[in-house]
Coordinates of C-alpha atoms and ligand atoms in Angstrom, one line a residue:
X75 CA 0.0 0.0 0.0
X76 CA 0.9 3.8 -0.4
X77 CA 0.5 5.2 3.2
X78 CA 0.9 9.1 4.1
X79 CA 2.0 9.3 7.4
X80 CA 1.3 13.2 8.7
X81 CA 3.2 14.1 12.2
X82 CA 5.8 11.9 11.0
X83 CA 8.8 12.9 12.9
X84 CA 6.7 12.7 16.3
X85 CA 6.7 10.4 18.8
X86 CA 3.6 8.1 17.4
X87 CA 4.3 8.8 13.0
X88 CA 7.9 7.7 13.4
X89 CA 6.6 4.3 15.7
X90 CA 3.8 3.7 13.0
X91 CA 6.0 4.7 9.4
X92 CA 8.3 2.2 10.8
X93 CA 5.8 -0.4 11.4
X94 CA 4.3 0.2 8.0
X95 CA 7.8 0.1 6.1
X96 CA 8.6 -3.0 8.0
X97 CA 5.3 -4.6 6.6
X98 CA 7.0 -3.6 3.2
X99 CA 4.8 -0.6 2.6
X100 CA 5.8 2.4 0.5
X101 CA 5.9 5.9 3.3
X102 CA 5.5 9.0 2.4
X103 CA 6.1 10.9 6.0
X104 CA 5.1 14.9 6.1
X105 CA 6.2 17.1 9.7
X106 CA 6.3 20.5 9.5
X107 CA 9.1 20.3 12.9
X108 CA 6.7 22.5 14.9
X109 CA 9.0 23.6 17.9
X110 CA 7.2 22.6 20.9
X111 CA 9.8 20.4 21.0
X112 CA 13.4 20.2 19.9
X113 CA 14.5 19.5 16.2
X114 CA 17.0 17.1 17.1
X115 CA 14.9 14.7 19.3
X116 CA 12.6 14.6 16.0
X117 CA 15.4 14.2 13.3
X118 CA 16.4 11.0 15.9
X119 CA 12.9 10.0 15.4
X120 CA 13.2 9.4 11.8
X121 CA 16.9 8.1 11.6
X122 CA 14.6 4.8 11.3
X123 CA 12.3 5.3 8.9
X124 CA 15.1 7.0 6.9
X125 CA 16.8 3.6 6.6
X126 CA 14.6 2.7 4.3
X127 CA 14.1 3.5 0.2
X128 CA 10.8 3.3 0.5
X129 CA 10.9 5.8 2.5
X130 CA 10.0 9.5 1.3
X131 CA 10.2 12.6 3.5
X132 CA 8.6 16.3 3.0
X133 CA 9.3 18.5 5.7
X134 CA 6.6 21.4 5.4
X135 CA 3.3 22.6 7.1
X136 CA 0.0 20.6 6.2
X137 CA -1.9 24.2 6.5
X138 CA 0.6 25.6 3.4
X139 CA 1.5 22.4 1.6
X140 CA -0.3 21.6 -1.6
X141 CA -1.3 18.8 -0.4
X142 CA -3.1 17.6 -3.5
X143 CA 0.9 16.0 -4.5
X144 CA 0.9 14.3 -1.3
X145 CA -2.5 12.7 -1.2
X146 CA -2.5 11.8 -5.4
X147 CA -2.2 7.8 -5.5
X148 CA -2.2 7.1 -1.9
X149 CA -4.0 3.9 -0.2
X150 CA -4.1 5.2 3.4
X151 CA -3.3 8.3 5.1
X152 CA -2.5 8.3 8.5
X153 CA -3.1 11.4 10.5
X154 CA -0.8 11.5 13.1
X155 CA 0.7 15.7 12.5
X156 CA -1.0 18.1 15.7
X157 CA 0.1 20.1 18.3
X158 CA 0.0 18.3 20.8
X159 CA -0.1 18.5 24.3
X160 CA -2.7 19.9 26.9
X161 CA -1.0 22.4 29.7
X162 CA 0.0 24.7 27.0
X163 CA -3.2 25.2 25.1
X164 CA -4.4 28.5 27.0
X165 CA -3.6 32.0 26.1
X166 CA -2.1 33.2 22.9
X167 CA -1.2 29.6 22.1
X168 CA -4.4 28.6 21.2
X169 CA -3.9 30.1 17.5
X170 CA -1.1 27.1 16.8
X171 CA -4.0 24.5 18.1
X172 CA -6.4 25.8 16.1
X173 CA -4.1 25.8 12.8
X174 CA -2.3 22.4 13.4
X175 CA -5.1 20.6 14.8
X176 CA -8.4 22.3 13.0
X177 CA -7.2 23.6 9.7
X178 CA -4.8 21.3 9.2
X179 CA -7.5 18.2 9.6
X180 CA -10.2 20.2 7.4
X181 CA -7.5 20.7 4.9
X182 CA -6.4 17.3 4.6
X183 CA -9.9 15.8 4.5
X184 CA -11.1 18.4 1.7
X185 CA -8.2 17.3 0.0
X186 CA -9.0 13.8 0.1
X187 CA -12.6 14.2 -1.4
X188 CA -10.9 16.1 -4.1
X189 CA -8.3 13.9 -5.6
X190 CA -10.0 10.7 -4.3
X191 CA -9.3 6.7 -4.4
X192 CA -7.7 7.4 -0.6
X193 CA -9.1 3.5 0.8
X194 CA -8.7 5.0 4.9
X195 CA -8.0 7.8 6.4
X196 CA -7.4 7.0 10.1
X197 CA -6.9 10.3 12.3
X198 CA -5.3 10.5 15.7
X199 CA -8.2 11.4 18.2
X200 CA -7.7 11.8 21.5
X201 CA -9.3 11.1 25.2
X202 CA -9.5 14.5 25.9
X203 CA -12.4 14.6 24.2
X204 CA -14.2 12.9 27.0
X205 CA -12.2 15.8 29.5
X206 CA -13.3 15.1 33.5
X207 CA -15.4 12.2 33.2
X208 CA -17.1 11.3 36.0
X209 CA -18.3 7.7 34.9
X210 CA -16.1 4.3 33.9
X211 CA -14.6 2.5 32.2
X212 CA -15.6 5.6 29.0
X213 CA -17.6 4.3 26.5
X214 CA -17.9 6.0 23.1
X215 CA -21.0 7.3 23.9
X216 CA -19.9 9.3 27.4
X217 CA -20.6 12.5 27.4
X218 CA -17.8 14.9 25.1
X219 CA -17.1 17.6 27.6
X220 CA -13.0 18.5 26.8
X221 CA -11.2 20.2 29.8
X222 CA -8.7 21.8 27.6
X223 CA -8.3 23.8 24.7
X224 CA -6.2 21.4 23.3
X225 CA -9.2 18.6 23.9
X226 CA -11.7 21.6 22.1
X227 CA -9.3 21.1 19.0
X228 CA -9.0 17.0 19.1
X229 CA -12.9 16.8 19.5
X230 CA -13.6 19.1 16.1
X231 CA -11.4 17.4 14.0
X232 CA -12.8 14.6 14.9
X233 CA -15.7 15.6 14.3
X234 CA -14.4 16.7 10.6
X235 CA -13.6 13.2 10.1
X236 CA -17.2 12.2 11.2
X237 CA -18.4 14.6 8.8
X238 CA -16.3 14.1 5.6
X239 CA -17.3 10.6 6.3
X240 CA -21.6 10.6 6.3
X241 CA -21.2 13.4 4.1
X242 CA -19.0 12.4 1.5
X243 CA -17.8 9.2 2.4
X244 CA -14.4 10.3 2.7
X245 CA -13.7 6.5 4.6
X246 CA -12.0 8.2 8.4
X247 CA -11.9 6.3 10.8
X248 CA -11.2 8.6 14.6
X249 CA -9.0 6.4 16.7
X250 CA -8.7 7.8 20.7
X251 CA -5.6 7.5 22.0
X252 CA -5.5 7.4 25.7
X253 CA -1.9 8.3 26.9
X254 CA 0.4 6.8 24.8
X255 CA 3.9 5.7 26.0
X256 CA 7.2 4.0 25.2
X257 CA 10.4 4.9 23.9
X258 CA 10.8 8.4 21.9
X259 CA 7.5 9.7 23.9
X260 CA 7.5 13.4 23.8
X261 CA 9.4 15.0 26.1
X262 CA 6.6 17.0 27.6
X263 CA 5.0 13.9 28.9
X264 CA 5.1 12.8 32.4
X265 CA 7.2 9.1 32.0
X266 CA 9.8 10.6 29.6
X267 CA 10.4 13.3 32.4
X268 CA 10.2 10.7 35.3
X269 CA 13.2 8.6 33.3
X270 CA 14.9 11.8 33.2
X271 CA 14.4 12.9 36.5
X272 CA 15.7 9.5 37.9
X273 CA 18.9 9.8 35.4
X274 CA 19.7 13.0 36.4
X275 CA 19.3 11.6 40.5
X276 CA 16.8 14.4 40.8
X277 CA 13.6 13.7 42.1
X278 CA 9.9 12.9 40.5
X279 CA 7.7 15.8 40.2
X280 CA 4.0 15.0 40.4
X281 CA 1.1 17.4 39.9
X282 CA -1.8 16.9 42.2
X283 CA -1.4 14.2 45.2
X284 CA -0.4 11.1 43.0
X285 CA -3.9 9.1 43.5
X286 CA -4.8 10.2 39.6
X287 CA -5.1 7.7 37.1
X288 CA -4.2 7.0 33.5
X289 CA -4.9 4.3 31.7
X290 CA -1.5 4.1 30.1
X291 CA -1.1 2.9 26.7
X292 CA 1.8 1.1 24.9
X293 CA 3.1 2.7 21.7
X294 CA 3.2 -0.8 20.2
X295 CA -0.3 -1.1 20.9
X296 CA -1.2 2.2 19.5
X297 CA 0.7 1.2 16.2
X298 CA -1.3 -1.4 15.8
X299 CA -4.9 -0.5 16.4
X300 CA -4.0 1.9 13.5
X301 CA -2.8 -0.9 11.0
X302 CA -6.2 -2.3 12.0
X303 CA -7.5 0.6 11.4
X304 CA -6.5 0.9 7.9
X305 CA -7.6 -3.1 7.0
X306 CA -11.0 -3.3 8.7
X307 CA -13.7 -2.7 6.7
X308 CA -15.7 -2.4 10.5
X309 CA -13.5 0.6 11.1
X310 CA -14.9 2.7 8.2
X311 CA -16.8 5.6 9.5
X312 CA -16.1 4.9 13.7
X313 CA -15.0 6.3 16.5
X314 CA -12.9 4.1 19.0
X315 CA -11.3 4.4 21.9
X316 CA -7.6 2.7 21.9
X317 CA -6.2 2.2 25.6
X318 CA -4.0 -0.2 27.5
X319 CA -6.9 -1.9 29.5
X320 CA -5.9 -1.0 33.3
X321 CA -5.7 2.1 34.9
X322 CA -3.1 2.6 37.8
X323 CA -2.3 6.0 39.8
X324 CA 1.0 7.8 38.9
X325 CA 1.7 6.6 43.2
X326 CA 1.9 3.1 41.6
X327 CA 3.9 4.2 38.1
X328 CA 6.6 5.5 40.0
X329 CA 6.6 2.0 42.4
X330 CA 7.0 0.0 38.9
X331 CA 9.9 2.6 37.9
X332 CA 11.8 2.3 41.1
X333 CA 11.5 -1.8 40.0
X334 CA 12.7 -1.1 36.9
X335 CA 15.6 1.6 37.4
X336 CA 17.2 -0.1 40.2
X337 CA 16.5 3.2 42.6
X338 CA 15.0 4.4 44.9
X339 CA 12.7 7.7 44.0
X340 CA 12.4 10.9 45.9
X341 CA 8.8 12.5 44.5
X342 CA 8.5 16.3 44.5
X343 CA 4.2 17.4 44.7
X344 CA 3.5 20.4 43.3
X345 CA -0.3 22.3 42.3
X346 CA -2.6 20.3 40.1
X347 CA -2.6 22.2 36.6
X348 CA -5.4 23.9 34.1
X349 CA -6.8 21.1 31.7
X350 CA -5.3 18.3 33.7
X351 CA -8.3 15.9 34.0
X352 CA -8.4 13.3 37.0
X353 CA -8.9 9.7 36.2
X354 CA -8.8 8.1 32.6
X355 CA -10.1 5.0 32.1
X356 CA -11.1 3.2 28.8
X357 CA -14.2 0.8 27.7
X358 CA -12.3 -1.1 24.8
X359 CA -14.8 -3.2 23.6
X360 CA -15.8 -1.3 20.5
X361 CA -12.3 -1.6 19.4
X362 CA -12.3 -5.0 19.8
X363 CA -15.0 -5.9 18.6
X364 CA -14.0 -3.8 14.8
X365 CA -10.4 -4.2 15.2
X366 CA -9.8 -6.9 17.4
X367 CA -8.1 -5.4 19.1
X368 CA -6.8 -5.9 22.6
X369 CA -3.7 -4.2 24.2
X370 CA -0.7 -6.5 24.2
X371 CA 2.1 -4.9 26.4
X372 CA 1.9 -4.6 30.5
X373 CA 3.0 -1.4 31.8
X374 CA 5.8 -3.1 33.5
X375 CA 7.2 -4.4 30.4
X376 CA 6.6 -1.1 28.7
X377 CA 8.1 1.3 31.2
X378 CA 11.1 -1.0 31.1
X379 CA 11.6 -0.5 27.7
X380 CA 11.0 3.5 27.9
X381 CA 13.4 3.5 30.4
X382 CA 16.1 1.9 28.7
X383 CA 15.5 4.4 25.7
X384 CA 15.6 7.2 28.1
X385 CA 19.3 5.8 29.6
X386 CA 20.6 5.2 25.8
X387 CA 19.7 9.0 24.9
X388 CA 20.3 10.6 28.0
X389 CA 24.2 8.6 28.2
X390 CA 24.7 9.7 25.0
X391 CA 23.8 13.6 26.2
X392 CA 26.0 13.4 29.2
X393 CA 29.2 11.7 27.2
X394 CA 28.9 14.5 24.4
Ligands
NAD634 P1 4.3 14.7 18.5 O1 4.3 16.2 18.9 O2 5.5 13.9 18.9 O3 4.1 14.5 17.0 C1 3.3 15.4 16.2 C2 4.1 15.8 15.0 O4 3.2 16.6 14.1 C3 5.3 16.8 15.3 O5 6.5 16.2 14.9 C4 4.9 18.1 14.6 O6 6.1 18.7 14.1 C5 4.0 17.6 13.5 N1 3.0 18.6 13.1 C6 2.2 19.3 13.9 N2 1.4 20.2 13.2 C7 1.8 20.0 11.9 C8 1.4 20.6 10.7 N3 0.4 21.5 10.7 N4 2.0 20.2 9.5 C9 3.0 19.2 9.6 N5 3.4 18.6 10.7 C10 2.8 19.0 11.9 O7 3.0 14.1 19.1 P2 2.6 12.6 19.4 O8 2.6 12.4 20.9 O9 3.3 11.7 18.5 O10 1.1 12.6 19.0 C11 0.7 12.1 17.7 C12 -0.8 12.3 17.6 O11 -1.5 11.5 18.6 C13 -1.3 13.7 17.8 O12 -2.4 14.0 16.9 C14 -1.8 13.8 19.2 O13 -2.8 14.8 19.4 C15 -2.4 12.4 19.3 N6 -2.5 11.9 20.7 C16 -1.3 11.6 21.3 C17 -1.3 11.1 22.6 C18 -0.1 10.7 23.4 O14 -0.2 10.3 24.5 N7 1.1 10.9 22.8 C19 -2.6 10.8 23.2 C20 -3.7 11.1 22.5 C21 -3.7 11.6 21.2

């Protein structure tokens, strides 16, 4: 198949281009390097994917690009590009979520009803659609109530996707991610600072009192609810959500990373922040049922391996 992979020198497109050139697709990957975070921790990101010949690569902004080039002839695109992350949606930052994650999406799906023959068009949703919910395990039906402007963004283009779909038939499918982890996670997100925290012998910091819960989901995982995604004829036109299938409290993360580090943790609470929500919990069953999905990786096993990827990049820092 000929797969466009947007977002593709992030944390999730570089997991998933890789998976997809290993299954002996052709990639096109498209990142604009947005700097929320550094250009270098992106460019390692697709040292990978770079390895390969079938691998092409268009650095440039989806809301400038003509994207009619990039979408011509393509099987499946994969929606991975946003900006992401949810403490730093307020204020004047707002105007980047709205491009990257509204325009962006509206642009891209316009585009595929104009050129046409794209088979799937899977788009990176997110759980913060849901934002403080009160209820569990979330179902797909819950109430969408985001508690960030970041979440507003996620929930329209998803609902683009829902759109371009009943009214077009543009075939989406709106895949919501509920905290994804592993190695090359973003460096804004709570395990990649723990493993850094704990390399640097400094200690944890933890908003809020540490009782919170995630349910934490392996990048692995995530990867592959999207090749599912793309196959399933199920998927076409559905929202799902895509979790790990248990929820723990950060208290009990950082309990598993003193197991897996070899130390012992000092943890640092500070104020609960704007947007956080407090407990995330998944209903799968949707998912498994279209995709067959089921999450395959135990956080143990995965915060081993994110720690190892920490200790290989952060080693490499220090010996510079
Ligand atoms: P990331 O920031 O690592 O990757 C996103 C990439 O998209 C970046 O490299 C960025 O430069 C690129 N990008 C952003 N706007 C662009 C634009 N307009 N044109 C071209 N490139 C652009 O983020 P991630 O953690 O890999 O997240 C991937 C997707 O998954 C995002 O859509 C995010 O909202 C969603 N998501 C992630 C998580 C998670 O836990 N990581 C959870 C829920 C949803």
């Amino acid at each position: 198949m000929r797969c466009l992979v947007t977002g593709v020198a992030g944390f999730v497109g570089s997991h998933l281009a890789e998976r997809l050139l290993e299954d002996g697709h052709e990639v096109c990957g498209v990142d604009a390097f947005i700097d929320y975070y550094d250009r270098a921790i992106k460019e390692k990101n697709l040292e990978g994917p770079r390895s390969w010949n079938s691998f092409t690569f268009v650095e440039g902004n989806l809301i400038h690009l003509p994207l009619e080039r990039l979408v011509e002839g393509v099987d499946w695109v994969f929606h991975q590009a946003a900006q992401a992350g949810v403490r730093a949606s307020w204020g004047e930052e707002f105007a980047r979520y709205t491009e990257c994650n509204v325009l962006a999406t509206q642009r891209l799906l316009e585009t595929a009803l104009r050129v046409g023959g794209v088979k799937r068009l899977v788009y990176a949703s997110s759980s913060s659609v849901y934002g403080d919910a009160q209820t569990f395990p979330i179902l797909e039906e819950s109430q969408l109530r985001p508690f960030s402007p970041y979440g507003v963004t996620k929930l329209a283009a998803e609902n683009l996707c829902t759109l371009y779909h009943h009214n077009f038939q543009v075939p989406t499918v709106s895949l919501r991610y509920f905290t994804v982890y592993g190695p090359r996670q973003r460096p804004d997100m709570a395990f990649h600072k723990f493993c850094k925290a704990i390399l640097n012998h400094e200690p944890i910091r933890i908003y809020d009192d540490g009782y919170q819960t995630r349910d934490f989901t392996y990048i692995s995982d995530v990867v592959e609810a999207n090749i599912r995604a793309a196959t399933s004829e199920a998927a076409i036109g559905q929202v799902m959500n895509i979790a790990g299938g248990s929820r723990v409290t950060l208290r009990s993360v950082i309990d598993i990373l003193e197991e897996v580090s070899c130390s012992s943790v000092k943890v640092a609470f500070e104020a609960k922040q704007h947007g956080d929500v407090r407990h995330t919990f998944a209903d799968t069953q949707r998912a498994q049922q279209c995709l067959n999905y089921s999450p395959l990786i135990s956080l143990k096993e995965g915060l081993a391996e994110e720690f190892d990827y920490a200790r290989s990049i952060y080693r490499l820092v220090q010996t510079a």
